[in-house]
Amino acid sequence: MSERTAIVVGAGIAGLATAGGLARTGWKVTLLERADRLRPGRAAVQIWPNGVRALESLGLAEALESVATPMPQLGVRRPDGRILHPTDDTVPRPVLVHRADLHDVFMSGLGDQVEIRTGFAVRTVGPTSQRPSVGDGATTCSADLVVGADGTDSMLRRRLAPAATLVSAGYARWRAVIPWFRAPNLSGELAPGAESFGDGHRFTFTALGTPGTSRGGLYWAAAVPGAARPEPPETQLALLRRWFAGWHAPIGDLLAATHPEDLVQETVRELRPLPAFAHAAEHGGYALAGDAAHAMSAHAGQGAGLALEDAAVLQHVLRGAVQGSIGDALEEYARVRAARITRFAAHSRKLDAALQARGRFSVSGRFAPRLLDRVALAGAEWVAPGPRP
Ligand SMILES: Cc1cc2nc3c(=O)[nH]c(=O)nc-3n(C[C@H](O)[C@H](O)[C@H](O)COP(=O)(O)OP(=O)(O)OC[C@H]3O[C@@H](n4cnc5c(N)ncnc54)[C@H](O)[C@@H]3O)c2cc1C
C-alpha cells in the first residue's frame, strides 16, 4: 500500500501537535498555515494533567518538562484578600508554559516528514463526494485525510458543519507575562500567587519560571463580564486598572507593571451545537481538532489541553489506518471525542454560570470555588489511548 497522506490546516497548538503526531506514525503530512510564518502564540498557557498526558502519548512530555513551571495550589480569595476557599492538595494543578517555549516543543517534534506551507489561507473545501481536498483559490491540495485545526473561526467547520454556531461566552479575558526585569517583587503569603473572585470578575497570578530565566516573568490572567473590548491595548489596560482598583495587593502593582505590548486579549466564544468531529469523503475523510471542533469558555482553562487530547487520539486511531480503513478510524475519533467534550462542556458551562453571577445573586462565595475544583478533576480524569494491540 502506498504511503498515507494528510493535510493539517492551521499551525496552532492543535495543528502542530497533530501534524507531528501523524508524521511520527508514518503519515506523510502537509501543514498549511495562512500566516506568512509559523509563529508562537503570546503570553503563557496553563496545561492541566490531561494535556500533559496527551503530550506524553505524543512523545513530547520530556521536552515539555524542561520548560514548564508547575502551578502551586492557590486557594481562592475575595477581592479584599480574605480566603474564600482554602488550598486543597487533592485537586490537580496545571503546569504553566510560555507559548514560545511550547512552540519550540512542537517544532522539535515535527521531524522531516512534515512539509510546511505558510501563506496558504484555505478558502475552499471538498467537495466531500471526492478525495479530501482544500484550496486557497489558486491551488488545490488533496490527501487521504484533511484535519481542520484552523481555530475558533474555522473555515473547514463552517463548510463541513454549518449548523455549529459561535456564541459569546459573556465575558472578556486578558493574559500577560510581565518579564522578570520589570516585574514587581512578591513577598509574604502571596508570593506563590493568588486566585481571586468577586462580582463576576476573576484575577489569577503566579510566577512563570524563576527570576533570570529568559522567557519567564509574572503571569496573570483576568476575566471581566461583558464583550471583548475593541479599544487599543493602552485603553484596555487603563480599564483593567480601573476595574481591579481596590482589589488586594499586589494586583494593582501587577497591572501597573504591565505594558500594553504584554497584554493579550482573548475573545471568548463557544460552539453550539458542537459539530461532528469527523466527516467521511470518498476515499478518506475530514477531522476537526482543537478550537475548530470545540471552542469553549476559557474559565476552565482547557482549550490547549483538549486540543492536545484531540491530537493524541487522532494519532492513536490513525496509526492503524496506515494499513486499514480511514473511515473506521475517523468514526472512532468522532465517537470518543464527542463523548469526552460533551461531558466536559457541561462542567465548563456550570462553572461559567457560577463565576459570572453578580450582585445579590453572586454565588462566587459558596459554589464557584468548589465548581472550579470539580472542573479541574473532570479535566484531569482523561485517560490517554493505550498502545494498539
Ligand atoms: C491569550 C490566550 C491565553 C490562553 N490561555 C490558555 C490556557 O491557559 N490554557 C488553555 O488550555 N487554553 C488557553 N487558551 C486557549 C488555547 O490557547 C486555545 O484553545 C488553543 O490554542 C487552541 O488551539 P488551536 O490550534 O485549536 O487554534 P489556534 O491557536 O487558533 O490556531 C489556529 C491556526 O490556524 C490558522 N488558520 C486559521 N484559519 C486558517 C485558514 N483558513 N487557512 C490556513 N490556516 C488558518 C491560524 O492562523 C492559526 O495559526 C488561551 C488562548 C489565548 C488567546
XYZ file of C-alpha atoms and ligand atoms in Angstrom:
442
model
C 0.000 0.000 0.000
C 1.301 3.476 -0.847
C 2.095 5.997 1.901
C -0.876 7.609 3.654
C -1.095 11.380 3.226
C -2.641 14.028 5.480
C -3.157 17.758 5.208
C -3.365 19.621 8.502
C -4.848 23.121 8.236
C -3.622 25.549 10.909
C -0.365 25.669 12.858
C -1.687 26.457 16.339
C -1.472 24.042 19.264
C -3.906 21.534 17.704
C -2.348 21.634 14.234
C 1.291 21.411 15.315
C 0.582 18.588 17.777
C -1.491 16.673 15.193
C 0.967 17.154 12.322
C 3.907 15.918 14.416
C 1.867 13.064 15.895
C 0.779 11.757 12.483
C 4.233 12.167 10.966
C 5.776 10.134 13.758
C 3.415 7.255 12.986
C 4.312 7.058 9.302
C 1.947 9.531 7.637
C 3.249 11.998 5.076
C 1.918 15.320 6.342
C 1.495 18.744 4.764
C 0.852 21.570 7.225
C -0.941 24.599 5.762
C -0.872 27.904 7.637
C -2.328 31.188 6.428
C 0.226 33.373 8.276
C 3.470 34.178 6.479
C 5.455 32.109 9.006
C 4.863 29.766 11.931
C 4.559 31.958 14.984
C 4.117 31.020 18.641
C 1.100 32.413 20.457
C 1.780 35.172 23.004
C 1.976 35.102 26.805
C 1.656 31.720 28.514
C -0.711 28.796 28.665
C -1.782 26.525 31.522
C -1.716 22.834 30.677
C -3.646 20.545 33.001
C -2.615 16.931 33.724
C -4.759 15.601 30.851
C -2.844 17.830 28.412
C 0.460 16.690 29.903
C -0.621 13.059 29.470
C -1.610 13.780 25.861
C 1.848 15.256 25.241
C 3.340 12.163 26.844
C 1.357 9.962 24.493
C 2.599 12.120 21.581
C 6.194 11.628 22.742
C 6.692 15.258 23.804
C 6.474 15.078 27.603
C 10.207 15.297 28.203
C 10.520 18.402 26.063
C 7.589 19.990 27.921
C 9.015 19.171 31.326
C 12.177 21.106 30.581
C 10.220 24.361 30.040
C 7.108 24.046 32.239
C 6.551 25.533 35.690
C 4.187 23.592 37.987
C 1.481 25.959 39.270
C 1.139 25.897 43.063
C -2.138 25.337 44.919
C -3.525 28.861 45.316
C -6.897 28.509 47.044
C -9.424 31.259 46.300
C -9.614 34.763 47.794
C -12.148 37.560 47.875
C -11.254 40.886 46.261
C -10.174 42.185 49.694
C -7.751 39.261 50.083
C -9.712 37.242 52.651
C -9.680 33.499 51.990
C -12.855 32.216 50.380
C -11.745 28.647 49.784
C -8.579 27.079 51.229
C -5.975 25.276 49.154
C -6.758 21.620 48.575
C -3.831 19.358 47.772
C -6.106 16.636 46.380
C -7.162 18.834 43.439
C -4.923 18.545 40.349
C -2.946 21.600 39.232
C -1.739 22.629 35.778
C 1.746 23.497 34.617
C 2.386 26.900 33.102
C 4.428 27.235 29.933
C 5.451 30.212 27.827
C 3.834 29.992 24.376
C 7.212 30.483 22.697
C 8.633 27.522 24.657
C 5.601 25.380 23.809
C 6.061 26.275 20.141
C 9.677 25.052 20.368
C 8.425 21.781 21.893
C 6.153 21.239 18.880
C 8.770 22.277 16.348
C 11.221 19.788 17.840
C 8.562 17.096 17.312
C 7.715 17.839 13.646
C 10.560 15.793 12.191
C 11.276 15.731 8.467
C 8.024 14.057 7.410
C 6.084 17.337 7.571
C 6.032 19.728 4.648
C 5.217 23.226 5.919
C 3.456 25.671 3.589
C 2.903 29.133 5.041
C 0.930 31.935 3.412
C -1.700 29.361 2.408
C -5.149 30.538 3.540
C -7.679 27.787 2.942
C -10.795 29.146 1.212
C -12.305 26.088 -0.416
C -13.071 22.619 0.935
C -14.079 19.467 -0.878
C -16.496 18.526 -2.366
C -16.873 15.611 0.061
C -18.003 13.351 -2.793
C -14.369 13.296 -3.910
C -10.959 12.698 -2.323
C -10.497 15.131 0.634
C -9.120 18.449 -0.568
C -8.667 22.104 0.330
C -7.633 25.091 -1.726
C -6.666 28.741 -1.417
C -8.429 29.852 -4.586
C -5.340 29.308 -6.740
C -4.066 25.863 -5.706
C -5.931 22.755 -4.572
C -4.250 20.098 -2.418
C -5.726 16.664 -1.793
C -4.830 13.840 0.590
C -6.320 10.774 2.260
C -7.147 12.887 5.294
C -7.674 16.608 5.943
C -7.578 17.833 9.550
C -9.195 21.213 10.230
C -7.174 22.709 13.091
C -7.895 26.238 11.943
C -9.151 27.716 15.192
C -12.393 29.143 16.506
C -13.463 30.737 13.202
C -12.613 27.535 11.311
C -13.288 27.689 7.603
C -13.395 23.875 7.476
C -16.017 23.650 10.196
C -18.195 26.284 8.561
C -18.104 24.223 5.384
C -18.464 20.756 6.948
C -20.785 21.516 9.888
C -22.550 24.821 9.199
C -25.097 24.304 11.990
C -22.429 24.739 14.703
C -22.651 28.409 15.656
C -20.293 30.571 17.725
C -21.908 32.331 20.663
C -20.312 34.782 23.067
C -19.384 33.358 26.471
C -20.408 36.693 28.049
C -17.048 37.874 29.330
C -13.740 39.244 28.134
C -10.409 37.806 29.197
C -6.810 39.034 29.211
C -3.396 37.490 29.891
C 0.086 38.862 30.247
C 3.567 37.831 31.226
C 5.486 40.715 32.831
C 9.147 39.934 32.129
C 11.274 39.473 35.242
C 13.352 42.597 34.732
C 10.301 44.820 35.358
C 8.143 42.519 37.488
C 7.293 43.741 40.996
C 8.833 41.828 43.890
C 6.349 39.499 45.549
C 6.801 38.633 49.184
C 4.844 37.145 52.061
C 1.973 34.693 51.817
C 1.017 35.869 48.309
C 4.490 35.266 46.863
C 3.431 31.983 45.135
C 0.439 33.734 43.550
C -3.307 34.005 44.112
C -6.676 33.323 42.548
C -9.393 35.862 43.431
C -13.084 36.166 42.533
C -15.683 38.860 43.041
C -18.852 40.072 41.352
C -18.221 38.291 38.044
C -14.548 39.342 37.958
C -11.588 36.973 38.304
C -7.865 37.615 38.667
C -5.113 34.967 38.842
C -1.359 35.457 39.055
C 1.691 33.287 39.606
C 5.360 33.042 38.645
C 6.443 31.599 35.304
C 9.949 30.152 35.685
C 12.409 31.692 38.098
C 13.854 35.221 38.068
C 16.521 35.455 35.421
C 15.045 32.849 33.037
C 14.731 34.460 29.624
C 11.068 33.730 28.818
C 9.872 33.842 32.426
C 8.140 36.507 34.450
C 4.971 37.104 36.390
C 1.954 35.685 34.621
C -1.535 36.987 35.237
C -4.988 36.364 33.761
C -8.138 38.426 34.286
C -11.788 37.943 33.319
C -14.447 40.649 33.331
C -18.163 40.387 32.411
C -19.159 41.873 29.052
C -17.998 41.774 25.474
C -14.422 41.785 24.151
C -13.026 45.341 24.171
C -12.356 46.884 20.756
C -10.146 49.722 22.101
C -6.348 49.773 21.714
C -4.289 47.890 24.360
C -3.397 51.152 26.207
C -7.111 51.789 26.832
C -7.798 48.152 27.708
C -5.021 48.331 30.305
C -6.420 51.564 31.743
C -9.840 49.887 32.017
C -8.349 46.818 33.743
C -6.588 49.095 36.253
C -9.919 50.787 36.971
C -11.951 47.557 37.232
C -9.470 45.953 39.645
C -8.712 49.117 41.659
C -9.184 48.316 45.337
C -8.514 44.583 44.919
C -5.936 43.110 47.260
C -2.183 43.568 46.733
C -0.270 43.001 44.535
C -2.956 43.111 41.788
C -2.636 46.903 41.398
C 1.182 46.609 41.213
C 0.951 43.863 38.601
C -1.354 45.929 36.402
C 0.863 48.987 36.895
C 3.932 46.990 35.796
C 2.153 45.584 32.721
C 2.911 47.320 29.431
C 0.337 47.443 26.621
C 2.543 45.169 24.495
C 2.415 42.469 27.221
C -1.368 42.354 27.055
C -3.225 39.654 25.104
C -6.994 39.806 24.904
C -8.839 36.579 24.228
C -12.232 36.621 22.542
C -14.226 34.000 24.417
C -16.830 32.192 22.343
C -18.220 28.716 22.349
C -19.780 26.414 19.770
C -23.448 25.431 19.995
C -24.279 22.809 18.985
C -20.949 21.015 18.807
C -20.117 19.880 15.256
C -19.486 16.253 14.301
C -15.728 15.846 14.738
C -15.261 13.735 11.592
C -16.793 13.699 8.105
C -16.478 10.940 5.553
C -15.395 11.645 1.992
C -14.772 9.466 -0.992
C -11.556 7.515 -0.166
C -10.757 9.164 3.165
C -12.199 11.887 5.286
C -12.014 15.098 7.274
C -11.497 15.595 11.014
C -11.822 18.709 13.155
C -9.471 19.342 16.088
C -8.856 21.994 18.748
C -10.914 25.185 18.858
C -12.227 24.418 15.339
C -14.048 21.438 16.858
C -14.941 22.622 20.350
C -14.175 26.285 21.091
C -15.455 26.725 24.633
C -15.385 29.047 27.566
C -11.946 29.886 28.938
C -12.741 29.754 32.676
C -11.937 26.031 32.741
C -8.547 26.771 31.077
C -8.707 23.606 28.980
C -8.568 24.848 25.357
C -4.977 23.706 24.960
C -5.419 20.508 26.976
C -8.413 19.388 24.909
C -6.604 20.241 21.664
C -3.694 18.051 22.777
C -6.104 15.228 23.630
C -7.524 15.504 20.077
C -4.026 15.183 18.635
C -3.211 12.175 20.826
C -6.466 10.387 19.929
C -6.056 11.156 16.220
C -2.525 9.775 16.315
C -3.788 6.663 18.077
C -6.735 5.855 15.805
C -4.878 6.737 12.604
C -1.825 4.678 13.446
C -3.944 1.644 12.493
C -5.189 3.371 9.351
C -1.727 3.387 7.799
C -2.836 -0.063 6.647
C -6.569 -0.139 7.493
C -9.674 1.976 6.915
C -9.517 5.748 7.466
C -13.317 5.847 7.690
C -13.351 3.448 10.656
C -10.538 5.340 12.377
C -12.327 8.676 11.988
C -15.569 7.218 13.239
C -13.772 6.097 16.377
C -12.169 9.535 16.761
C -15.531 11.291 16.446
C -17.213 8.950 18.918
C -14.507 9.112 21.569
C -14.054 12.874 21.349
C -17.774 13.710 21.264
C -18.314 11.765 24.494
C -15.411 13.462 26.267
C -16.107 17.011 25.015
C -19.862 16.877 25.649
C -19.244 15.801 29.244
C -16.573 18.397 29.848
C -18.515 21.250 28.182
C -21.382 20.681 30.630
C -18.991 21.175 33.587
C -17.467 24.194 31.929
C -20.886 25.871 31.413
C -21.832 25.390 35.056
C -18.573 26.974 36.121
C -19.197 29.947 33.836
C -22.666 30.491 35.228
C -21.335 30.476 38.794
C -18.375 32.751 38.072
C -20.416 35.265 36.137
C -23.239 35.688 38.643
C -23.156 39.238 40.012
C -24.625 41.406 42.730
C -27.031 39.869 45.237
C -27.076 36.621 43.262
C -23.331 36.252 43.150
C -22.602 32.701 44.242
C -18.834 33.018 43.994
C -18.616 32.786 47.754
C -20.096 29.342 48.058
C -20.245 27.397 44.817
C -17.743 28.740 42.334
C -14.545 27.595 44.109
C -15.991 24.114 44.570
C -17.051 24.035 40.924
C -13.557 25.118 39.955
C -12.197 22.073 41.793
C -14.789 19.834 40.159
C -13.879 21.126 36.690
C -10.188 20.557 37.458
C -10.986 16.955 38.409
C -13.207 16.421 35.359
C -10.464 17.776 33.110
C -7.777 15.624 34.654
C -9.784 12.388 34.526
C -8.956 11.797 30.841
C -7.055 8.608 30.092
C -4.625 8.612 27.163
C -5.331 5.991 24.489
C -3.300 2.844 25.067
C -0.977 1.207 22.564
C -2.741 -0.661 19.778
C -2.559 -4.429 20.008
C -4.081 34.674 25.309
C -4.602 33.285 25.429
C -4.357 32.532 26.549
C -4.836 31.235 26.670
N -4.582 30.519 27.786
C -4.969 29.235 27.863
C -4.618 28.444 28.992
O -4.004 28.924 29.951
N -4.974 27.128 28.986
C -5.628 26.586 27.930
O -5.871 25.355 27.952
N -6.041 27.319 26.887
C -5.697 28.634 26.827
N -6.042 29.389 25.747
C -6.833 28.770 24.708
C -5.917 27.923 23.871
O -4.746 28.643 23.558
C -6.664 27.511 22.619
O -7.802 26.759 22.982
C -5.740 26.654 21.775
O -4.587 27.383 21.488
C -6.469 26.260 20.514
O -5.511 25.995 19.555
P -5.934 25.698 18.060
O -4.690 25.180 17.434
O -7.158 24.883 18.027
O -6.353 27.104 17.435
P -5.488 28.399 17.126
O -4.439 28.602 18.152
O -6.455 29.496 16.895
O -4.725 28.063 15.768
C -5.384 28.076 14.527
C -4.335 28.257 13.443
O -4.968 28.101 12.181
C -4.577 29.153 11.321
N -5.680 29.348 10.372
C -6.902 29.853 10.639
N -7.670 29.854 9.531
C -6.897 29.348 8.539
C -7.135 29.100 7.150
N -8.317 29.383 6.580
N -6.120 28.575 6.414
C -4.922 28.266 6.985
N -4.656 28.499 8.296
C -5.638 29.023 9.066
C -4.353 30.335 12.239
O -3.520 31.313 11.639
C -3.714 29.629 13.445
O -2.311 29.515 13.283
C -5.589 30.684 25.631
C -5.860 31.450 24.481
C -5.362 32.747 24.390
C -5.646 33.560 23.151
